Structure formats: structure tokens, C-alpha cells
Amino acid sequence: MGLNLSDHQKTMLTHMGMRLDFLSAARAPDMGAPAEAPEVATPLGANPNRAALTSGAAAVPEKGALPDAAASAPTTAKPVVRTDVAQADWDQLQQAVRDCTACALCQTRKQTVFGVGASPSPETRVDIMIVGEAPGEHEDAQGEPFVGAAGQLLDQMLAALGLSRQPDGGPAGRVFIANVLKCRPPGNRNPHADEVAQCLPFLQRQIELVRPKLLLAMGRFGAQALLAPSIPHIEGTPLGKLRGQIHSHQGTPLVVTYHPAYLLRSPAEKGKVWADLCLAQSLASGA
Ligand code: SF4
């Protein structure tokens, strides 16, 4: 795919800590070959997030900061049927999320996190809808997904492509950002299958109303939630094997990439995420 970067974009990417020699590789990802999977499965209990929680010695990392192949209980489940949500318009959907008490996370959240970015429009589809996993501490406090250092990194990457989470988008298009779960799991623990099942109808209705040209799943749980119906045993598939391909969610093309919080721990992977973003923008601009 052709991607002509201006000097300004190159400067921005350099400030993000990206080596510019990644960019030539990012222009032409091998879309047919399985992506490499460098992550090593981490036994439950050796997880740095949990170590921090049990020792109390360190701040809890942001959501998505775990190695993507970390062993965990399955988190995919069939979404529950919610006829009220299935018929909701945008305002009704936001209110339904605000009022939701369908799972135990309502008891510990500060507030729900619906999403941010371009609102649905009958005339114009959103170019890219980004799907993360669940609010972390900062998101719970601010009511917005992908804030804090990981959110800033995401915003910088989007800006380098001419995209923005602002309602009007950026010069290259409009973005909407949401999570699978709308409430923060306590202590940033992984989502449970029953929580995902209860919350998925909200995400599904968001996708129907936003009508994105492309879905970008950032992190393991977003990918699992959206691809579980089409990929058997997806819980055991490392994220690295899902990226670098064009998937589909109910007819909408879908690209998988690492969560920006993971990049804060593994900055060497930034080039792969950049390649995935270039692929996503190329597909969205051609839709
Ligand atoms: Fe409702 Fe989702 Fe929050 Fe659970 S996580 S209470 S299903 S909005």
C-alpha cells in the first residue's frame, strides 16, 4: 500500500519512539502469511499485573499491558439477548449503558465508559472503529476509553495517519473508540466470560449504528469478542497469529493489533502496530 509521509508525520513518529526504517516494512505487510508470534505464554500467577496487585509494591499497569499470549481463563461467551438494546438509537444506547446493572462490575465502577469519537450519521460511515477491552483506572475516572499514557500513544499514532478521536475526526477520516466492557474490572483484572456476554450487546449495537468501514481490535479481548463466532478456540490463539490478516465481523473487515498499553511495555512492537494501522487505513479508505 502506498503511504507517503510528510516530514511532519515522520517527526511525529520519531517522537513516538518509532524507527523510521520500520516505515518501509509497514507499507507492504505480507497479508497472506501468518504473522510471527513472538510472545511467550506466561503462567497464571507470573503475570506482572497480578504480582503488582498482590505485593502492593507497584502501581497497577494500564489495561492491555499484559503480554498478549498470557494464559487465562476463557473470556468468550455467547452474548445475551437484549431486545431493548437491539432496537436502541444512539441516545437510548448511551442511557442504557449508564443505567446498566447487568453484571457485578456496576457495583465497583465510578462511571460507565461508553466510547468517544464520531457520532453515527445516516449519511457518513465512521472510517475506523477501534475496539479495546475494558476501562482501566484512568478511563473509569474520566469516563473515556484509551486515556493516560496508552491513550496518548494511540492518539499520536492516529494523528500521524491524519485521524483523530475528535467528533469531526481528522483530515483523513473519522474514528470511534469503544471497549468490549463498559465498566472497569476491579484492580484491572481480566474480563470474565459472563461479563463479556452481558456487555457485548452494547458493543454490537454500537457497531450497527456507527457502521464503520473497518473494525480495529486492539488487544486480546477485543479480538476474541469480535472473532469468537468465526474462529474456533480463539482463546488459545496468540494475538500475533491474528494480526497481519484481514478478518471479518458480520461483513465488516476487521484488523487485529496489539493494545497500546502493551506497546508501553514492549516498545519494539510499535512497528507492527504501525503496519496494522496502515493496513486498517488502507482498507477503510478503499471501502
Ligand atoms: Fe452493564 Fe457492561 Fe457495566 Fe456489566 S460491564 S454493568 S454489562 S455496562
PDB file of C-alpha atoms and ligand atoms in Angstrom:
ATOM      1  CA  MET A   1       0.000   0.000   0.000  1.00  0.00           C
ATOM      2  CA  GLY A   2       1.325   3.422  -0.758  1.00  0.00           C
ATOM      3  CA  LEU A   3       1.813   5.687   2.211  1.00  0.00           C
ATOM      4  CA  ASN A   4       3.551   8.955   1.599  1.00  0.00           C
ATOM      5  CA  LEU A   5       4.553  10.502   4.878  1.00  0.00           C
ATOM      6  CA  SER A   6       5.191  14.176   5.215  1.00  0.00           C
ATOM      7  CA  ASP A   7       8.166  15.477   7.173  1.00  0.00           C
ATOM      8  CA  HIS A   8       5.706  16.396   9.944  1.00  0.00           C
ATOM      9  CA  GLN A   9       4.399  12.831  10.134  1.00  0.00           C
ATOM     10  CA  LYS A  10       7.928  11.442  10.199  1.00  0.00           C
ATOM     11  CA  THR A  11       8.796  13.800  13.037  1.00  0.00           C
ATOM     12  CA  MET A  12       5.719  12.663  14.980  1.00  0.00           C
ATOM     13  CA  LEU A  13       6.589   9.009  14.529  1.00  0.00           C
ATOM     14  CA  THR A  14      10.145   9.630  15.642  1.00  0.00           C
ATOM     15  CA  HIS A  15       8.814  11.311  18.780  1.00  0.00           C
ATOM     16  CA  MET A  16       6.760   8.174  19.459  1.00  0.00           C
ATOM     17  CA  GLY A  17       9.965   6.211  19.577  1.00  0.00           C
ATOM     18  CA  MET A  18       9.471   4.559  16.208  1.00  0.00           C
ATOM     19  CA  ARG A  19      12.424   3.919  13.974  1.00  0.00           C
ATOM     20  CA  LEU A  20      11.757   5.234  10.520  1.00  0.00           C
ATOM     21  CA  ASP A  21      13.218   2.117   8.939  1.00  0.00           C
ATOM     22  CA  PHE A  22      10.037   0.369  10.140  1.00  0.00           C
ATOM     23  CA  LEU A  23       8.033   2.514   7.812  1.00  0.00           C
ATOM     24  CA  SER A  24       9.118   0.883   4.611  1.00  0.00           C
ATOM     25  CA  ALA A  25       8.145  -2.502   6.053  1.00  0.00           C
ATOM     26  CA  ALA A  26       4.841  -1.035   7.152  1.00  0.00           C
ATOM     27  CA  ARG A  27       3.943  -0.048   3.616  1.00  0.00           C
ATOM     28  CA  ALA A  28       3.655  -3.593   2.410  1.00  0.00           C
ATOM     29  CA  PRO A  29       2.704  -6.056   5.151  1.00  0.00           C
ATOM     30  CA  ASP A  30       2.514  -9.643   3.993  1.00  0.00           C
ATOM     31  CA  MET A  31      -1.238 -10.028   4.097  1.00  0.00           C
ATOM     32  CA  GLY A  32      -1.304 -13.687   3.230  1.00  0.00           C
ATOM     33  CA  ALA A  33       1.335 -15.110   5.509  1.00  0.00           C
ATOM     34  CA  PRO A  34       0.669 -15.806   9.173  1.00  0.00           C
ATOM     35  CA  ALA A  35       2.226 -13.140  11.338  1.00  0.00           C
ATOM     36  CA  GLU A  36       5.038 -14.064  13.610  1.00  0.00           C
ATOM     37  CA  ALA A  37       4.118 -14.797  17.211  1.00  0.00           C
ATOM     38  CA  PRO A  38       6.972 -13.688  19.422  1.00  0.00           C
ATOM     39  CA  GLU A  39       5.004 -13.659  22.635  1.00  0.00           C
ATOM     40  CA  VAL A  40       5.713 -16.348  25.177  1.00  0.00           C
ATOM     41  CA  ALA A  41       2.846 -17.740  27.231  1.00  0.00           C
ATOM     42  CA  THR A  42       3.034 -16.545  30.806  1.00  0.00           C
ATOM     43  CA  PRO A  43       1.831 -18.888  33.533  1.00  0.00           C
ATOM     44  CA  LEU A  44      -1.042 -17.569  35.598  1.00  0.00           C
ATOM     45  CA  GLY A  45       0.449 -16.050  38.728  1.00  0.00           C
ATOM     46  CA  ALA A  46       3.612 -14.906  36.985  1.00  0.00           C
ATOM     47  CA  ASN A  47       1.682 -12.104  35.406  1.00  0.00           C
ATOM     48  CA  PRO A  48       3.260  -8.734  36.250  1.00  0.00           C
ATOM     49  CA  ASN A  49      -0.129  -7.122  36.830  1.00  0.00           C
ATOM     50  CA  ARG A  50      -1.067  -9.684  39.449  1.00  0.00           C
ATOM     51  CA  ALA A  51       2.365  -9.514  41.044  1.00  0.00           C
ATOM     52  CA  ALA A  52       1.883  -5.792  41.482  1.00  0.00           C
ATOM     53  CA  LEU A  53      -1.556  -6.323  42.953  1.00  0.00           C
ATOM     54  CA  THR A  54      -0.530  -8.928  45.471  1.00  0.00           C
ATOM     55  CA  SER A  55       2.642  -7.207  46.589  1.00  0.00           C
ATOM     56  CA  GLY A  56       1.103  -3.783  46.597  1.00  0.00           C
ATOM     57  CA  ALA A  57       4.545  -2.553  45.683  1.00  0.00           C
ATOM     58  CA  ALA A  58       3.852  -1.147  42.263  1.00  0.00           C
ATOM     59  CA  ALA A  59       1.180   0.774  40.509  1.00  0.00           C
ATOM     60  CA  VAL A  60      -1.253  -1.344  38.531  1.00  0.00           C
ATOM     61  CA  PRO A  61      -0.376  -1.170  34.847  1.00  0.00           C
ATOM     62  CA  GLU A  62      -2.964   0.070  32.427  1.00  0.00           C
ATOM     63  CA  LYS A  63      -5.391  -2.295  30.755  1.00  0.00           C
ATOM     64  CA  GLY A  64      -3.858  -4.179  27.884  1.00  0.00           C
ATOM     65  CA  ALA A  65      -0.368  -4.024  29.305  1.00  0.00           C
ATOM     66  CA  LEU A  66      -0.215  -7.796  29.717  1.00  0.00           C
ATOM     67  CA  PRO A  67       1.717  -9.962  27.283  1.00  0.00           C
ATOM     68  CA  ASP A  68      -0.843 -10.897  24.697  1.00  0.00           C
ATOM     69  CA  ALA A  69      -0.363 -14.615  24.987  1.00  0.00           C
ATOM     70  CA  ALA A  70      -0.678 -14.680  28.777  1.00  0.00           C
ATOM     71  CA  ALA A  71      -2.585 -17.779  29.857  1.00  0.00           C
ATOM     72  CA  SER A  72      -6.036 -17.027  31.172  1.00  0.00           C
ATOM     73  CA  ALA A  73      -9.475 -18.467  31.607  1.00  0.00           C
ATOM     74  CA  PRO A  74     -11.645 -18.258  28.503  1.00  0.00           C
ATOM     75  CA  THR A  75     -13.355 -14.895  28.226  1.00  0.00           C
ATOM     76  CA  THR A  76     -15.517 -15.528  25.227  1.00  0.00           C
ATOM     77  CA  ALA A  77     -19.171 -16.351  25.607  1.00  0.00           C
ATOM     78  CA  LYS A  78     -22.335 -16.045  23.577  1.00  0.00           C
ATOM     79  CA  PRO A  79     -23.773 -12.576  24.105  1.00  0.00           C
ATOM     80  CA  VAL A  80     -27.049 -12.479  25.974  1.00  0.00           C
ATOM     81  CA  VAL A  81     -30.115 -11.389  24.015  1.00  0.00           C
ATOM     82  CA  ARG A  82     -31.257  -7.860  24.898  1.00  0.00           C
ATOM     83  CA  THR A  83     -34.138  -6.768  22.729  1.00  0.00           C
ATOM     84  CA  ASP A  84     -34.153  -3.304  24.303  1.00  0.00           C
ATOM     85  CA  VAL A  85     -30.547  -2.742  23.264  1.00  0.00           C
ATOM     86  CA  ALA A  86     -31.005  -4.241  19.795  1.00  0.00           C
ATOM     87  CA  GLN A  87     -33.573  -1.561  18.910  1.00  0.00           C
ATOM     88  CA  ALA A  88     -31.952   1.390  20.693  1.00  0.00           C
ATOM     89  CA  ASP A  89     -30.913   4.567  18.925  1.00  0.00           C
ATOM     90  CA  TRP A  90     -27.655   6.287  19.914  1.00  0.00           C
ATOM     91  CA  ASP A  91     -29.102   8.327  22.791  1.00  0.00           C
ATOM     92  CA  GLN A  92     -31.076   5.383  24.120  1.00  0.00           C
ATOM     93  CA  LEU A  93     -27.997   3.208  23.926  1.00  0.00           C
ATOM     94  CA  GLN A  94     -25.917   5.678  25.914  1.00  0.00           C
ATOM     95  CA  GLN A  95     -28.620   5.857  28.554  1.00  0.00           C
ATOM     96  CA  ALA A  96     -28.912   2.063  28.684  1.00  0.00           C
ATOM     97  CA  VAL A  97     -25.173   1.780  29.309  1.00  0.00           C
ATOM     98  CA  ARG A  98     -25.289   4.459  32.007  1.00  0.00           C
ATOM     99  CA  ASP A  99     -28.138   2.631  33.772  1.00  0.00           C
ATOM    100  CA  CYS A 100     -26.814  -0.895  33.297  1.00  0.00           C
ATOM    101  CA  THR A 101     -26.584  -3.214  36.293  1.00  0.00           C
ATOM    102  CA  ALA A 102     -26.450  -6.454  34.328  1.00  0.00           C
ATOM    103  CA  CYS A 103     -23.193  -7.652  35.837  1.00  0.00           C
ATOM    104  CA  ALA A 104     -21.327  -7.167  39.098  1.00  0.00           C
ATOM    105  CA  LEU A 105     -18.985  -4.554  37.643  1.00  0.00           C
ATOM    106  CA  CYS A 106     -21.707  -1.964  38.169  1.00  0.00           C
ATOM    107  CA  GLN A 107     -21.003  -2.194  41.890  1.00  0.00           C
ATOM    108  CA  THR A 108     -17.371  -1.122  41.668  1.00  0.00           C
ATOM    109  CA  ARG A 109     -17.291   1.289  38.724  1.00  0.00           C
ATOM    110  CA  LYS A 110     -17.008   5.027  39.194  1.00  0.00           C
ATOM    111  CA  GLN A 111     -18.819   5.534  35.907  1.00  0.00           C
ATOM    112  CA  THR A 112     -19.524   3.725  32.681  1.00  0.00           C
ATOM    113  CA  VAL A 113     -17.306   4.315  29.647  1.00  0.00           C
ATOM    114  CA  PHE A 114     -19.466   4.371  26.528  1.00  0.00           C
ATOM    115  CA  GLY A 115     -16.947   5.450  23.904  1.00  0.00           C
ATOM    116  CA  VAL A 116     -15.581   8.527  22.205  1.00  0.00           C
ATOM    117  CA  GLY A 117     -15.271   9.919  18.696  1.00  0.00           C
ATOM    118  CA  ALA A 118     -17.532  10.451  15.752  1.00  0.00           C
ATOM    119  CA  SER A 119     -21.258  10.042  16.303  1.00  0.00           C
ATOM    120  CA  PRO A 120     -23.264   7.896  13.901  1.00  0.00           C
ATOM    121  CA  SER A 121     -24.590   9.645  10.846  1.00  0.00           C
ATOM    122  CA  PRO A 122     -27.074   8.345   8.285  1.00  0.00           C
ATOM    123  CA  GLU A 123     -25.020   9.972   5.536  1.00  0.00           C
ATOM    124  CA  THR A 124     -21.461   9.135   6.521  1.00  0.00           C
ATOM    125  CA  ARG A 125     -19.948   5.988   7.899  1.00  0.00           C
ATOM    126  CA  VAL A 126     -17.209   6.151  10.502  1.00  0.00           C
ATOM    127  CA  ASP A 127     -13.925   5.185   8.877  1.00  0.00           C
ATOM    128  CA  ILE A 128     -12.374   3.125  11.674  1.00  0.00           C
ATOM    129  CA  MET A 129     -13.964   1.840  14.879  1.00  0.00           C
ATOM    130  CA  ILE A 130     -11.349   0.836  17.451  1.00  0.00           C
ATOM    131  CA  VAL A 131     -12.360  -1.810  19.980  1.00  0.00           C
ATOM    132  CA  GLY A 132     -10.303  -2.226  23.143  1.00  0.00           C
ATOM    133  CA  GLU A 133     -11.031  -4.414  26.124  1.00  0.00           C
ATOM    134  CA  ALA A 134     -12.192  -2.636  29.276  1.00  0.00           C
ATOM    135  CA  PRO A 135     -11.720   0.628  31.126  1.00  0.00           C
ATOM    136  CA  GLY A 136      -8.705   0.909  33.378  1.00  0.00           C
ATOM    137  CA  GLU A 137      -8.218   3.225  36.319  1.00  0.00           C
ATOM    138  CA  HIS A 138      -7.884   6.420  34.269  1.00  0.00           C
ATOM    139  CA  GLU A 139     -10.783   5.532  31.989  1.00  0.00           C
ATOM    140  CA  ASP A 140     -13.012   4.767  34.968  1.00  0.00           C
ATOM    141  CA  ALA A 141     -12.140   8.153  36.468  1.00  0.00           C
ATOM    142  CA  GLN A 142     -12.555  10.169  33.267  1.00  0.00           C
ATOM    143  CA  GLY A 143     -15.365   8.243  31.564  1.00  0.00           C
ATOM    144  CA  GLU A 144     -13.415   7.962  28.308  1.00  0.00           C
ATOM    145  CA  PRO A 145     -11.629   4.996  26.723  1.00  0.00           C
ATOM    146  CA  PHE A 146      -7.907   4.927  25.997  1.00  0.00           C
ATOM    147  CA  VAL A 147      -6.701   7.795  28.180  1.00  0.00           C
ATOM    148  CA  GLY A 148      -3.453   8.025  30.112  1.00  0.00           C
ATOM    149  CA  ALA A 149      -0.119   7.185  28.540  1.00  0.00           C
ATOM    150  CA  ALA A 150      -1.552   4.412  26.350  1.00  0.00           C
ATOM    151  CA  GLY A 151      -4.262   6.719  25.066  1.00  0.00           C
ATOM    152  CA  GLN A 152      -1.731   9.416  24.273  1.00  0.00           C
ATOM    153  CA  LEU A 153       0.313   6.937  22.288  1.00  0.00           C
ATOM    154  CA  LEU A 154      -2.799   5.872  20.382  1.00  0.00           C
ATOM    155  CA  ASP A 155      -3.702   9.499  19.671  1.00  0.00           C
ATOM    156  CA  GLN A 156      -0.201  10.171  18.349  1.00  0.00           C
ATOM    157  CA  MET A 157      -0.395   7.171  16.031  1.00  0.00           C
ATOM    158  CA  LEU A 158      -3.829   8.213  14.799  1.00  0.00           C
ATOM    159  CA  ALA A 159      -2.615  11.772  14.258  1.00  0.00           C
ATOM    160  CA  ALA A 160       0.307  10.510  12.190  1.00  0.00           C
ATOM    161  CA  LEU A 161      -2.287   8.959   9.876  1.00  0.00           C
ATOM    162  CA  GLY A 162      -4.462  12.084   9.823  1.00  0.00           C
ATOM    163  CA  LEU A 163      -7.071  10.526  12.125  1.00  0.00           C
ATOM    164  CA  SER A 164      -8.456  11.810  15.405  1.00  0.00           C
ATOM    165  CA  ARG A 165     -10.869  10.821  18.171  1.00  0.00           C
ATOM    166  CA  GLN A 166     -12.427  14.284  17.978  1.00  0.00           C
ATOM    167  CA  PRO A 167     -16.108  14.273  16.883  1.00  0.00           C
ATOM    168  CA  ASP A 168     -15.217  15.744  13.486  1.00  0.00           C
ATOM    169  CA  GLY A 169     -12.278  13.375  13.044  1.00  0.00           C
ATOM    170  CA  GLY A 170      -9.047  14.372  11.348  1.00  0.00           C
ATOM    171  CA  PRO A 171      -8.163  15.275   7.761  1.00  0.00           C
ATOM    172  CA  ALA A 172      -8.003  11.605   6.773  1.00  0.00           C
ATOM    173  CA  GLY A 173     -11.195  10.414   8.414  1.00  0.00           C
ATOM    174  CA  ARG A 174     -13.376   9.822  11.458  1.00  0.00           C
ATOM    175  CA  VAL A 175     -12.806   7.349  14.269  1.00  0.00           C
ATOM    176  CA  PHE A 176     -14.944   5.919  17.065  1.00  0.00           C
ATOM    177  CA  ILE A 177     -13.297   4.223  20.049  1.00  0.00           C
ATOM    178  CA  ALA A 178     -15.035   1.821  22.432  1.00  0.00           C
ATOM    179  CA  ASN A 179     -14.274  -1.119  24.677  1.00  0.00           C
ATOM    180  CA  VAL A 180     -15.808  -4.568  24.968  1.00  0.00           C
ATOM    181  CA  LEU A 181     -16.687  -3.868  28.606  1.00  0.00           C
ATOM    182  CA  LYS A 182     -18.176  -0.544  29.594  1.00  0.00           C
ATOM    183  CA  CYS A 183     -17.198  -0.814  33.269  1.00  0.00           C
ATOM    184  CA  ARG A 184     -13.799  -1.274  34.874  1.00  0.00           C
ATOM    185  CA  PRO A 185     -12.940  -4.716  36.275  1.00  0.00           C
ATOM    186  CA  PRO A 186     -11.616  -4.167  39.805  1.00  0.00           C
ATOM    187  CA  GLY A 187      -7.844  -3.999  40.013  1.00  0.00           C
ATOM    188  CA  ASN A 188      -7.632  -4.134  36.212  1.00  0.00           C
ATOM    189  CA  ARG A 189      -8.193  -7.884  36.273  1.00  0.00           C
ATOM    190  CA  ASN A 190      -9.088  -9.635  33.052  1.00  0.00           C
ATOM    191  CA  PRO A 191     -12.756  -9.588  31.999  1.00  0.00           C
ATOM    192  CA  HIS A 192     -14.806 -12.642  32.924  1.00  0.00           C
ATOM    193  CA  ALA A 193     -16.800 -14.551  30.339  1.00  0.00           C
ATOM    194  CA  ASP A 194     -20.148 -13.721  31.935  1.00  0.00           C
ATOM    195  CA  GLU A 195     -19.285 -10.001  31.976  1.00  0.00           C
ATOM    196  CA  VAL A 196     -18.373 -10.092  28.295  1.00  0.00           C
ATOM    197  CA  ALA A 197     -21.588 -11.955  27.480  1.00  0.00           C
ATOM    198  CA  GLN A 198     -23.684  -9.363  29.322  1.00  0.00           C
ATOM    199  CA  CYS A 199     -21.908  -6.370  27.821  1.00  0.00           C
ATOM    200  CA  LEU A 200     -21.455  -7.487  24.207  1.00  0.00           C
ATOM    201  CA  PRO A 201     -24.948  -6.409  23.083  1.00  0.00           C
ATOM    202  CA  PHE A 202     -23.910  -2.796  23.721  1.00  0.00           C
ATOM    203  CA  LEU A 203     -20.829  -3.138  21.521  1.00  0.00           C
ATOM    204  CA  GLN A 204     -22.798  -4.924  18.837  1.00  0.00           C
ATOM    205  CA  ARG A 205     -25.387  -2.150  18.747  1.00  0.00           C
ATOM    206  CA  GLN A 206     -22.626   0.473  18.668  1.00  0.00           C
ATOM    207  CA  ILE A 207     -21.142  -1.229  15.615  1.00  0.00           C
ATOM    208  CA  GLU A 208     -24.557  -1.377  13.917  1.00  0.00           C
ATOM    209  CA  LEU A 209     -25.166   2.323  14.485  1.00  0.00           C
ATOM    210  CA  VAL A 210     -21.649   3.576  13.747  1.00  0.00           C
ATOM    211  CA  ARG A 211     -21.441   1.423  10.576  1.00  0.00           C
ATOM    212  CA  PRO A 212     -17.633   1.524  10.476  1.00  0.00           C
ATOM    213  CA  LYS A 213     -15.853   0.848   7.240  1.00  0.00           C
ATOM    214  CA  LEU A 214     -13.304  -1.085   9.274  1.00  0.00           C
ATOM    215  CA  LEU A 215     -13.017  -2.539  12.767  1.00  0.00           C
ATOM    216  CA  LEU A 216      -9.646  -2.424  14.516  1.00  0.00           C
ATOM    217  CA  ALA A 217      -9.434  -4.746  17.516  1.00  0.00           C
ATOM    218  CA  MET A 218      -6.685  -3.597  19.870  1.00  0.00           C
ATOM    219  CA  GLY A 219      -5.602  -6.303  22.275  1.00  0.00           C
ATOM    220  CA  ARG A 220      -6.582  -9.848  23.009  1.00  0.00           C
ATOM    221  CA  PHE A 221     -10.059  -9.329  24.446  1.00  0.00           C
ATOM    222  CA  GLY A 222     -11.324  -7.089  21.690  1.00  0.00           C
ATOM    223  CA  ALA A 223     -10.127  -9.602  19.113  1.00  0.00           C
ATOM    224  CA  GLN A 224     -11.658 -12.524  20.982  1.00  0.00           C
ATOM    225  CA  ALA A 225     -15.005 -10.826  21.454  1.00  0.00           C
ATOM    226  CA  LEU A 226     -15.365  -9.919  17.785  1.00  0.00           C
ATOM    227  CA  LEU A 227     -13.838 -13.008  16.193  1.00  0.00           C
ATOM    228  CA  ALA A 228     -15.081 -15.773  18.504  1.00  0.00           C
ATOM    229  CA  PRO A 229     -18.077 -16.581  16.260  1.00  0.00           C
ATOM    230  CA  SER A 230     -15.817 -17.163  13.260  1.00  0.00           C
ATOM    231  CA  ILE A 231     -12.606 -18.584  14.765  1.00  0.00           C
ATOM    232  CA  PRO A 232     -12.990 -21.742  16.874  1.00  0.00           C
ATOM    233  CA  HIS A 233     -10.856 -21.889  20.039  1.00  0.00           C
ATOM    234  CA  ILE A 234      -9.712 -18.323  19.600  1.00  0.00           C
ATOM    235  CA  GLU A 235      -8.821 -18.115  23.305  1.00  0.00           C
ATOM    236  CA  GLY A 236      -5.747 -20.234  22.622  1.00  0.00           C
ATOM    237  CA  THR A 237      -4.595 -18.233  19.616  1.00  0.00           C
ATOM    238  CA  PRO A 238      -1.780 -15.745  20.278  1.00  0.00           C
ATOM    239  CA  LEU A 239      -2.569 -12.251  19.115  1.00  0.00           C
ATOM    240  CA  GLY A 240       0.498 -12.313  16.885  1.00  0.00           C
ATOM    241  CA  LYS A 241      -1.144 -15.027  14.795  1.00  0.00           C
ATOM    242  CA  LEU A 242      -4.297 -12.953  14.322  1.00  0.00           C
ATOM    243  CA  ARG A 243      -2.621  -9.759  13.169  1.00  0.00           C
ATOM    244  CA  GLY A 244      -1.355  -9.167   9.651  1.00  0.00           C
ATOM    245  CA  GLN A 245      -4.578 -10.604   8.188  1.00  0.00           C
ATOM    246  CA  ILE A 246      -7.934  -9.233   7.102  1.00  0.00           C
ATOM    247  CA  HIS A 247     -10.699 -10.799   9.187  1.00  0.00           C
ATOM    248  CA  SER A 248     -14.411 -10.104   9.050  1.00  0.00           C
ATOM    249  CA  HIS A 249     -17.013  -9.360  11.696  1.00  0.00           C
ATOM    250  CA  GLN A 250     -20.511  -9.731  10.308  1.00  0.00           C
ATOM    251  CA  GLY A 251     -19.363  -8.470   6.938  1.00  0.00           C
ATOM    252  CA  THR A 252     -17.185  -5.625   8.186  1.00  0.00           C
ATOM    253  CA  PRO A 253     -13.441  -6.044   7.577  1.00  0.00           C
ATOM    254  CA  LEU A 254     -11.501  -6.361  10.802  1.00  0.00           C
ATOM    255  CA  VAL A 255      -7.806  -5.957  11.580  1.00  0.00           C
ATOM    256  CA  VAL A 256      -6.206  -7.082  14.844  1.00  0.00           C
ATOM    257  CA  THR A 257      -3.293  -5.388  16.531  1.00  0.00           C
ATOM    258  CA  TYR A 258      -1.628  -5.008  19.905  1.00  0.00           C
ATOM    259  CA  HIS A 259      -3.093  -2.777  22.594  1.00  0.00           C
ATOM    260  CA  PRO A 260      -1.160   0.498  23.002  1.00  0.00           C
ATOM    261  CA  ALA A 261      -0.640  -0.304  26.700  1.00  0.00           C
ATOM    262  CA  TYR A 262       1.246  -3.403  25.597  1.00  0.00           C
ATOM    263  CA  LEU A 263       3.456  -1.147  23.488  1.00  0.00           C
ATOM    264  CA  LEU A 264       4.422   0.825  26.568  1.00  0.00           C
ATOM    265  CA  ARG A 265       5.907  -2.404  27.923  1.00  0.00           C
ATOM    266  CA  SER A 266       7.160  -3.662  24.581  1.00  0.00           C
ATOM    267  CA  PRO A 267       8.139  -0.613  22.506  1.00  0.00           C
ATOM    268  CA  ALA A 268       9.904  -2.817  19.969  1.00  0.00           C
ATOM    269  CA  GLU A 269       6.433  -3.865  18.748  1.00  0.00           C
ATOM    270  CA  LYS A 270       5.473  -0.336  17.692  1.00  0.00           C
ATOM    271  CA  GLY A 271       6.481  -1.027  14.115  1.00  0.00           C
ATOM    272  CA  LYS A 272       3.989  -3.900  13.910  1.00  0.00           C
ATOM    273  CA  VAL A 273       1.170  -1.743  15.207  1.00  0.00           C
ATOM    274  CA  TRP A 274       2.096   0.943  12.741  1.00  0.00           C
ATOM    275  CA  ALA A 275       1.907  -1.638   9.948  1.00  0.00           C
ATOM    276  CA  ASP A 276      -1.504  -2.758  11.207  1.00  0.00           C
ATOM    277  CA  LEU A 277      -2.761   0.819  11.344  1.00  0.00           C
ATOM    278  CA  CYS A 278      -1.555   1.424   7.795  1.00  0.00           C
ATOM    279  CA  LEU A 279      -3.375  -1.721   6.672  1.00  0.00           C
ATOM    280  CA  ALA A 280      -6.526  -0.598   8.502  1.00  0.00           C
ATOM    281  CA  GLN A 281      -6.473   2.862   6.969  1.00  0.00           C
ATOM    282  CA  SER A 282      -5.808   1.460   3.530  1.00  0.00           C
ATOM    283  CA  LEU A 283      -8.823  -0.866   3.804  1.00  0.00           C
ATOM    284  CA  ALA A 284     -11.064   1.843   5.238  1.00  0.00           C
ATOM    285  CA  SER A 285     -10.127   4.345   2.549  1.00  0.00           C
ATOM    286  CA  GLY A 286     -10.904   1.761  -0.126  1.00  0.00           C
ATOM    287  CA  ALA A 287     -14.307   0.815   1.320  1.00  0.00           C
TER     288      ALA A 287
HETATM  289 FE1  SF4 B   1     -23.547  -3.463  32.324  1.00  0.00          FE
HETATM  290 FE2  SF4 B   1     -21.405  -3.870  30.800  1.00  0.00          FE
HETATM  291 FE3  SF4 B   1     -21.162  -2.464  33.027  1.00  0.00          FE
HETATM  292 FE4  SF4 B   1     -21.590  -5.083  33.201  1.00  0.00          FE
HETATM  293  S1  SF4 B   1     -19.761  -4.081  32.307  1.00  0.00           S
HETATM  294  S2  SF4 B   1     -22.654  -3.472  34.383  1.00  0.00           S
HETATM  295  S3  SF4 B   1     -22.924  -5.437  31.396  1.00  0.00           S
HETATM  296  S4  SF4 B   1     -22.368  -1.889  31.222  1.00  0.00           S
END
